[in-house]
Amino acid sequence: MATGAARVMAMICVSDRERARGFYRDVLGPVLGIGAPGIDHFGDQFPCGDGFIRLTALPDFTPGPHPVLGWQVDDVGAAVAGLVAKGARMLIYPGFGQDEAGIWNSPDGGARIAWFNDSEGNLLSLTEQR
């Protein structure tokens, strides 16, 4: 039984903790509102919205092909532009029908989505719900 409002903590595995910390702090932080990390012996914990992103280093970590974390944003085009200006690269999947910025429009017009990798190869996403 919960004693208060639970907050989400996304657990992200990384192979290079310092490189990942820099990416989440310097690239994602200013654009997506990720705060300065708390750092301990086991990982880095960034406040984000009502929850946290926890980076944990695993030296032999290999990222998977599916998204591990995403953000719902008000304007995906502005978020993409902000991330690209900080050095992130949006992914374009051949035959998927994304625009030149890497944004995919759902067939029903209800969502616009863009995908990118973090510094460790984890797949991340941005979604604008309409």
mmCIF file with all atom_site columns, C-alpha atoms in Angstrom:
data_model
loop_
_atom_site.group_PDB
_atom_site.id
_atom_site.type_symbol
_atom_site.label_atom_id
_atom_site.label_alt_id
_atom_site.label_comp_id
_atom_site.label_asym_id
_atom_site.label_entity_id
_atom_site.label_seq_id
_atom_site.pdbx_PDB_ins_code
_atom_site.Cartn_x
_atom_site.Cartn_y
_atom_site.Cartn_z
_atom_site.occupancy
_atom_site.B_iso_or_equiv
_atom_site.pdbx_formal_charge
_atom_site.auth_seq_id
_atom_site.auth_comp_id
_atom_site.auth_asym_id
_atom_site.auth_atom_id
_atom_site.pdbx_PDB_model_num
ATOM 1   C CA . MET A 1 1   ? 0.000  0.000  0.000   1.00 0.00 ? 1   MET A CA 1
ATOM 2   C CA . ALA A 1 2   ? 1.442  3.355  -1.050  1.00 0.00 ? 2   ALA A CA 1
ATOM 3   C CA . THR A 1 3   ? 1.884  6.016  1.605   1.00 0.00 ? 3   THR A CA 1
ATOM 4   C CA . GLY A 1 4   ? 2.105  8.918  -0.824  1.00 0.00 ? 4   GLY A CA 1
ATOM 5   C CA . ALA A 1 5   ? 2.315  9.807  -4.464  1.00 0.00 ? 5   ALA A CA 1
ATOM 6   C CA . ALA A 1 6   ? 4.831  7.533  -6.162  1.00 0.00 ? 6   ALA A CA 1
ATOM 7   C CA . ARG A 1 7   ? 7.265  9.076  -8.628  1.00 0.00 ? 7   ARG A CA 1
ATOM 8   C CA . VAL A 1 8   ? 8.631  7.269  -11.653 1.00 0.00 ? 8   VAL A CA 1
ATOM 9   C CA . MET A 1 9   ? 12.338 6.533  -11.898 1.00 0.00 ? 9   MET A CA 1
ATOM 10  C CA . ALA A 1 10  ? 13.543 5.478  -15.334 1.00 0.00 ? 10  ALA A CA 1
ATOM 11  C CA . MET A 1 11  ? 16.591 3.225  -15.059 1.00 0.00 ? 11  MET A CA 1
ATOM 12  C CA . ILE A 1 12  ? 18.931 3.690  -18.030 1.00 0.00 ? 12  ILE A CA 1
ATOM 13  C CA . CYS A 1 13  ? 22.012 1.517  -18.462 1.00 0.00 ? 13  CYS A CA 1
ATOM 14  C CA . VAL A 1 14  ? 25.117 3.122  -19.938 1.00 0.00 ? 14  VAL A CA 1
ATOM 15  C CA . SER A 1 15  ? 28.608 1.926  -20.733 1.00 0.00 ? 15  SER A CA 1
ATOM 16  C CA . ASP A 1 16  ? 30.426 5.222  -20.081 1.00 0.00 ? 16  ASP A CA 1
ATOM 17  C CA . ARG A 1 17  ? 28.969 7.047  -17.104 1.00 0.00 ? 17  ARG A CA 1
ATOM 18  C CA . GLU A 1 18  ? 30.805 10.360 -17.577 1.00 0.00 ? 18  GLU A CA 1
ATOM 19  C CA . ARG A 1 19  ? 29.978 10.583 -21.287 1.00 0.00 ? 19  ARG A CA 1
ATOM 20  C CA . ALA A 1 20  ? 26.323 9.747  -20.582 1.00 0.00 ? 20  ALA A CA 1
ATOM 21  C CA . ARG A 1 21  ? 26.166 12.256 -17.721 1.00 0.00 ? 21  ARG A CA 1
ATOM 22  C CA . GLY A 1 22  ? 27.405 14.968 -20.079 1.00 0.00 ? 22  GLY A CA 1
ATOM 23  C CA . PHE A 1 23  ? 24.858 14.043 -22.750 1.00 0.00 ? 23  PHE A CA 1
ATOM 24  C CA . TYR A 1 24  ? 21.883 14.026 -20.359 1.00 0.00 ? 24  TYR A CA 1
ATOM 25  C CA . ARG A 1 25  ? 23.055 17.204 -18.612 1.00 0.00 ? 25  ARG A CA 1
ATOM 26  C CA . ASP A 1 26  ? 24.313 19.288 -21.558 1.00 0.00 ? 26  ASP A CA 1
ATOM 27  C CA . VAL A 1 27  ? 22.304 18.065 -24.568 1.00 0.00 ? 27  VAL A CA 1
ATOM 28  C CA . LEU A 1 28  ? 18.993 16.874 -23.148 1.00 0.00 ? 28  LEU A CA 1
ATOM 29  C CA . GLY A 1 29  ? 18.882 18.994 -19.996 1.00 0.00 ? 29  GLY A CA 1
ATOM 30  C CA . PRO A 1 30  ? 18.397 22.464 -21.479 1.00 0.00 ? 30  PRO A CA 1
ATOM 31  C CA . VAL A 1 31  ? 15.860 21.293 -24.074 1.00 0.00 ? 31  VAL A CA 1
ATOM 32  C CA . LEU A 1 32  ? 13.814 18.796 -22.038 1.00 0.00 ? 32  LEU A CA 1
ATOM 33  C CA . GLY A 1 33  ? 14.031 20.337 -18.586 1.00 0.00 ? 33  GLY A CA 1
ATOM 34  C CA . ILE A 1 34  ? 16.280 17.732 -16.998 1.00 0.00 ? 34  ILE A CA 1
ATOM 35  C CA . GLY A 1 35  ? 17.860 19.049 -13.808 1.00 0.00 ? 35  GLY A CA 1
ATOM 36  C CA . ALA A 1 36  ? 21.389 18.750 -12.451 1.00 0.00 ? 36  ALA A CA 1
ATOM 37  C CA . PRO A 1 37  ? 22.218 15.205 -11.373 1.00 0.00 ? 37  PRO A CA 1
ATOM 38  C CA . GLY A 1 38  ? 22.735 13.845 -7.936  1.00 0.00 ? 38  GLY A CA 1
ATOM 39  C CA . ILE A 1 39  ? 25.847 11.670 -8.130  1.00 0.00 ? 39  ILE A CA 1
ATOM 40  C CA . ASP A 1 40  ? 26.669 8.703  -5.934  1.00 0.00 ? 40  ASP A CA 1
ATOM 41  C CA . HIS A 1 41  ? 28.991 5.700  -6.151  1.00 0.00 ? 41  HIS A CA 1
ATOM 42  C CA . PHE A 1 42  ? 26.483 3.707  -8.186  1.00 0.00 ? 42  PHE A CA 1
ATOM 43  C CA . GLY A 1 43  ? 24.976 6.142  -10.672 1.00 0.00 ? 43  GLY A CA 1
ATOM 44  C CA . ASP A 1 44  ? 23.681 9.560  -11.614 1.00 0.00 ? 44  ASP A CA 1
ATOM 45  C CA . GLN A 1 45  ? 20.124 10.612 -10.807 1.00 0.00 ? 45  GLN A CA 1
ATOM 46  C CA . PHE A 1 46  ? 18.578 13.470 -12.785 1.00 0.00 ? 46  PHE A CA 1
ATOM 47  C CA . PRO A 1 47  ? 15.298 15.107 -11.761 1.00 0.00 ? 47  PRO A CA 1
ATOM 48  C CA . CYS A 1 48  ? 12.937 15.163 -14.722 1.00 0.00 ? 48  CYS A CA 1
ATOM 49  C CA . GLY A 1 49  ? 9.318  16.285 -14.497 1.00 0.00 ? 49  GLY A CA 1
ATOM 50  C CA . ASP A 1 50  ? 7.717  14.540 -11.536 1.00 0.00 ? 50  ASP A CA 1
ATOM 51  C CA . GLY A 1 51  ? 10.271 11.729 -11.593 1.00 0.00 ? 51  GLY A CA 1
ATOM 52  C CA . PHE A 1 52  ? 13.897 10.877 -12.150 1.00 0.00 ? 52  PHE A CA 1
ATOM 53  C CA . ILE A 1 53  ? 16.238 9.416  -14.722 1.00 0.00 ? 53  ILE A CA 1
ATOM 54  C CA . ARG A 1 54  ? 18.866 7.158  -13.171 1.00 0.00 ? 54  ARG A CA 1
ATOM 55  C CA . LEU A 1 55  ? 21.974 6.307  -15.204 1.00 0.00 ? 55  LEU A CA 1
ATOM 56  C CA . THR A 1 56  ? 23.774 3.167  -14.124 1.00 0.00 ? 56  THR A CA 1
ATOM 57  C CA . ALA A 1 57  ? 27.098 2.148  -15.656 1.00 0.00 ? 57  ALA A CA 1
ATOM 58  C CA . LEU A 1 58  ? 27.556 -1.409 -16.861 1.00 0.00 ? 58  LEU A CA 1
ATOM 59  C CA . PRO A 1 59  ? 30.928 -1.764 -18.616 1.00 0.00 ? 59  PRO A CA 1
ATOM 60  C CA . ASP A 1 60  ? 29.696 -4.536 -20.931 1.00 0.00 ? 60  ASP A CA 1
ATOM 61  C CA . PHE A 1 61  ? 26.331 -2.871 -21.680 1.00 0.00 ? 61  PHE A CA 1
ATOM 62  C CA . THR A 1 62  ? 24.942 -3.199 -25.202 1.00 0.00 ? 62  THR A CA 1
ATOM 63  C CA . PRO A 1 63  ? 21.858 -1.097 -26.044 1.00 0.00 ? 63  PRO A CA 1
ATOM 64  C CA . GLY A 1 64  ? 18.794 -2.737 -27.531 1.00 0.00 ? 64  GLY A CA 1
ATOM 65  C CA . PRO A 1 65  ? 16.896 -1.737 -30.673 1.00 0.00 ? 65  PRO A CA 1
ATOM 66  C CA . HIS A 1 66  ? 13.736 -0.467 -28.950 1.00 0.00 ? 66  HIS A CA 1
ATOM 67  C CA . PRO A 1 67  ? 13.033 2.835  -27.173 1.00 0.00 ? 67  PRO A CA 1
ATOM 68  C CA . VAL A 1 68  ? 13.889 2.866  -23.474 1.00 0.00 ? 68  VAL A CA 1
ATOM 69  C CA . LEU A 1 69  ? 12.694 6.380  -22.638 1.00 0.00 ? 69  LEU A CA 1
ATOM 70  C CA . GLY A 1 70  ? 10.558 9.048  -24.242 1.00 0.00 ? 70  GLY A CA 1
ATOM 71  C CA . TRP A 1 71  ? 9.231  12.513 -23.579 1.00 0.00 ? 71  TRP A CA 1
ATOM 72  C CA . GLN A 1 72  ? 5.825  13.932 -24.396 1.00 0.00 ? 72  GLN A CA 1
ATOM 73  C CA . VAL A 1 73  ? 6.410  17.467 -25.656 1.00 0.00 ? 73  VAL A CA 1
ATOM 74  C CA . ASP A 1 74  ? 4.125  20.309 -26.721 1.00 0.00 ? 74  ASP A CA 1
ATOM 75  C CA . ASP A 1 75  ? 5.988  20.986 -29.979 1.00 0.00 ? 75  ASP A CA 1
ATOM 76  C CA . VAL A 1 76  ? 8.063  18.129 -31.378 1.00 0.00 ? 76  VAL A CA 1
ATOM 77  C CA . GLY A 1 77  ? 9.506  20.336 -34.134 1.00 0.00 ? 77  GLY A CA 1
ATOM 78  C CA . ALA A 1 78  ? 10.890 22.817 -31.595 1.00 0.00 ? 78  ALA A CA 1
ATOM 79  C CA . ALA A 1 79  ? 12.223 20.012 -29.374 1.00 0.00 ? 79  ALA A CA 1
ATOM 80  C CA . VAL A 1 80  ? 13.928 18.351 -32.347 1.00 0.00 ? 80  VAL A CA 1
ATOM 81  C CA . ALA A 1 81  ? 15.468 21.659 -33.431 1.00 0.00 ? 81  ALA A CA 1
ATOM 82  C CA . GLY A 1 82  ? 16.711 22.305 -29.893 1.00 0.00 ? 82  GLY A CA 1
ATOM 83  C CA . LEU A 1 83  ? 18.301 18.868 -29.583 1.00 0.00 ? 83  LEU A CA 1
ATOM 84  C CA . VAL A 1 84  ? 19.900 19.052 -33.020 1.00 0.00 ? 84  VAL A CA 1
ATOM 85  C CA . ALA A 1 85  ? 21.357 22.458 -32.107 1.00 0.00 ? 85  ALA A CA 1
ATOM 86  C CA . LYS A 1 86  ? 22.954 20.761 -29.065 1.00 0.00 ? 86  LYS A CA 1
ATOM 87  C CA . GLY A 1 87  ? 24.437 17.993 -31.229 1.00 0.00 ? 87  GLY A CA 1
ATOM 88  C CA . ALA A 1 88  ? 21.826 15.225 -31.135 1.00 0.00 ? 88  ALA A CA 1
ATOM 89  C CA . ARG A 1 89  ? 21.010 13.458 -34.407 1.00 0.00 ? 89  ARG A CA 1
ATOM 90  C CA . MET A 1 90  ? 17.479 12.367 -35.200 1.00 0.00 ? 90  MET A CA 1
ATOM 91  C CA . LEU A 1 91  ? 17.123 8.934  -36.738 1.00 0.00 ? 91  LEU A CA 1
ATOM 92  C CA . ILE A 1 92  ? 15.478 8.485  -40.109 1.00 0.00 ? 92  ILE A CA 1
ATOM 93  C CA . TYR A 1 93  ? 14.219 5.006  -40.895 1.00 0.00 ? 93  TYR A CA 1
ATOM 94  C CA . PRO A 1 94  ? 14.092 4.227  -44.637 1.00 0.00 ? 94  PRO A CA 1
ATOM 95  C CA . GLY A 1 95  ? 10.555 3.802  -45.911 1.00 0.00 ? 95  GLY A CA 1
ATOM 96  C CA . PHE A 1 96  ? 8.956  5.055  -42.691 1.00 0.00 ? 96  PHE A CA 1
ATOM 97  C CA . GLY A 1 97  ? 7.787  8.364  -44.174 1.00 0.00 ? 97  GLY A CA 1
ATOM 98  C CA . GLN A 1 98  ? 9.444  10.790 -41.780 1.00 0.00 ? 98  GLN A CA 1
ATOM 99  C CA . ASP A 1 99  ? 10.008 14.382 -42.807 1.00 0.00 ? 99  ASP A CA 1
ATOM 100 C CA . GLU A 1 100 ? 13.474 15.894 -43.321 1.00 0.00 ? 100 GLU A CA 1
ATOM 101 C CA . ALA A 1 101 ? 13.774 16.620 -39.575 1.00 0.00 ? 101 ALA A CA 1
ATOM 102 C CA . GLY A 1 102 ? 13.118 12.962 -38.761 1.00 0.00 ? 102 GLY A CA 1
ATOM 103 C CA . ILE A 1 103 ? 9.549  13.483 -37.523 1.00 0.00 ? 103 ILE A CA 1
ATOM 104 C CA . TRP A 1 104 ? 6.943  10.820 -38.275 1.00 0.00 ? 104 TRP A CA 1
ATOM 105 C CA . ASN A 1 105 ? 3.257  11.739 -38.420 1.00 0.00 ? 105 ASN A CA 1
ATOM 106 C CA . SER A 1 106 ? 0.883  8.984  -37.340 1.00 0.00 ? 106 SER A CA 1
ATOM 107 C CA . PRO A 1 107 ? -1.681 8.032  -40.002 1.00 0.00 ? 107 PRO A CA 1
ATOM 108 C CA . ASP A 1 108 ? -4.581 9.221  -37.817 1.00 0.00 ? 108 ASP A CA 1
ATOM 109 C CA . GLY A 1 109 ? -2.874 12.594 -37.228 1.00 0.00 ? 109 GLY A CA 1
ATOM 110 C CA . GLY A 1 110 ? -2.905 12.041 -33.464 1.00 0.00 ? 110 GLY A CA 1
ATOM 111 C CA . ALA A 1 111 ? 0.833  12.053 -32.866 1.00 0.00 ? 111 ALA A CA 1
ATOM 112 C CA . ARG A 1 112 ? 4.137  13.299 -34.220 1.00 0.00 ? 112 ARG A CA 1
ATOM 113 C CA . ILE A 1 113 ? 7.182  11.295 -33.115 1.00 0.00 ? 113 ILE A CA 1
ATOM 114 C CA . ALA A 1 114 ? 10.957 11.580 -33.521 1.00 0.00 ? 114 ALA A CA 1
ATOM 115 C CA . TRP A 1 115 ? 13.652 9.123  -32.417 1.00 0.00 ? 115 TRP A CA 1
ATOM 116 C CA . PHE A 1 116 ? 17.296 9.581  -31.500 1.00 0.00 ? 116 PHE A CA 1
ATOM 117 C CA . ASN A 1 117 ? 20.065 7.805  -29.625 1.00 0.00 ? 117 ASN A CA 1
ATOM 118 C CA . ASP A 1 118 ? 21.743 8.959  -26.461 1.00 0.00 ? 118 ASP A CA 1
ATOM 119 C CA . SER A 1 119 ? 25.541 8.935  -26.192 1.00 0.00 ? 119 SER A CA 1
ATOM 120 C CA . GLU A 1 120 ? 25.451 5.222  -25.290 1.00 0.00 ? 120 GLU A CA 1
ATOM 121 C CA . GLY A 1 121 ? 23.205 4.085  -28.149 1.00 0.00 ? 121 GLY A CA 1
ATOM 122 C CA . ASN A 1 122 ? 19.968 3.871  -26.121 1.00 0.00 ? 122 ASN A CA 1
ATOM 123 C CA . LEU A 1 123 ? 16.971 4.684  -28.296 1.00 0.00 ? 123 LEU A CA 1
ATOM 124 C CA . LEU A 1 124 ? 14.972 7.684  -27.027 1.00 0.00 ? 124 LEU A CA 1
ATOM 125 C CA . SER A 1 125 ? 11.882 9.397  -28.416 1.00 0.00 ? 125 SER A CA 1
ATOM 126 C CA . LEU A 1 126 ? 9.910  12.626 -28.473 1.00 0.00 ? 126 LEU A CA 1
ATOM 127 C CA . THR A 1 127 ? 6.131  12.576 -28.933 1.00 0.00 ? 127 THR A CA 1
ATOM 128 C CA . GLU A 1 128 ? 3.687  15.407 -29.584 1.00 0.00 ? 128 GLU A CA 1
ATOM 129 C CA . GLN A 1 129 ? 0.095  14.306 -28.994 1.00 0.00 ? 129 GLN A CA 1
ATOM 130 C CA . ARG A 1 130 ? -2.549 16.163 -30.976 1.00 0.00 ? 130 ARG A CA 1
#
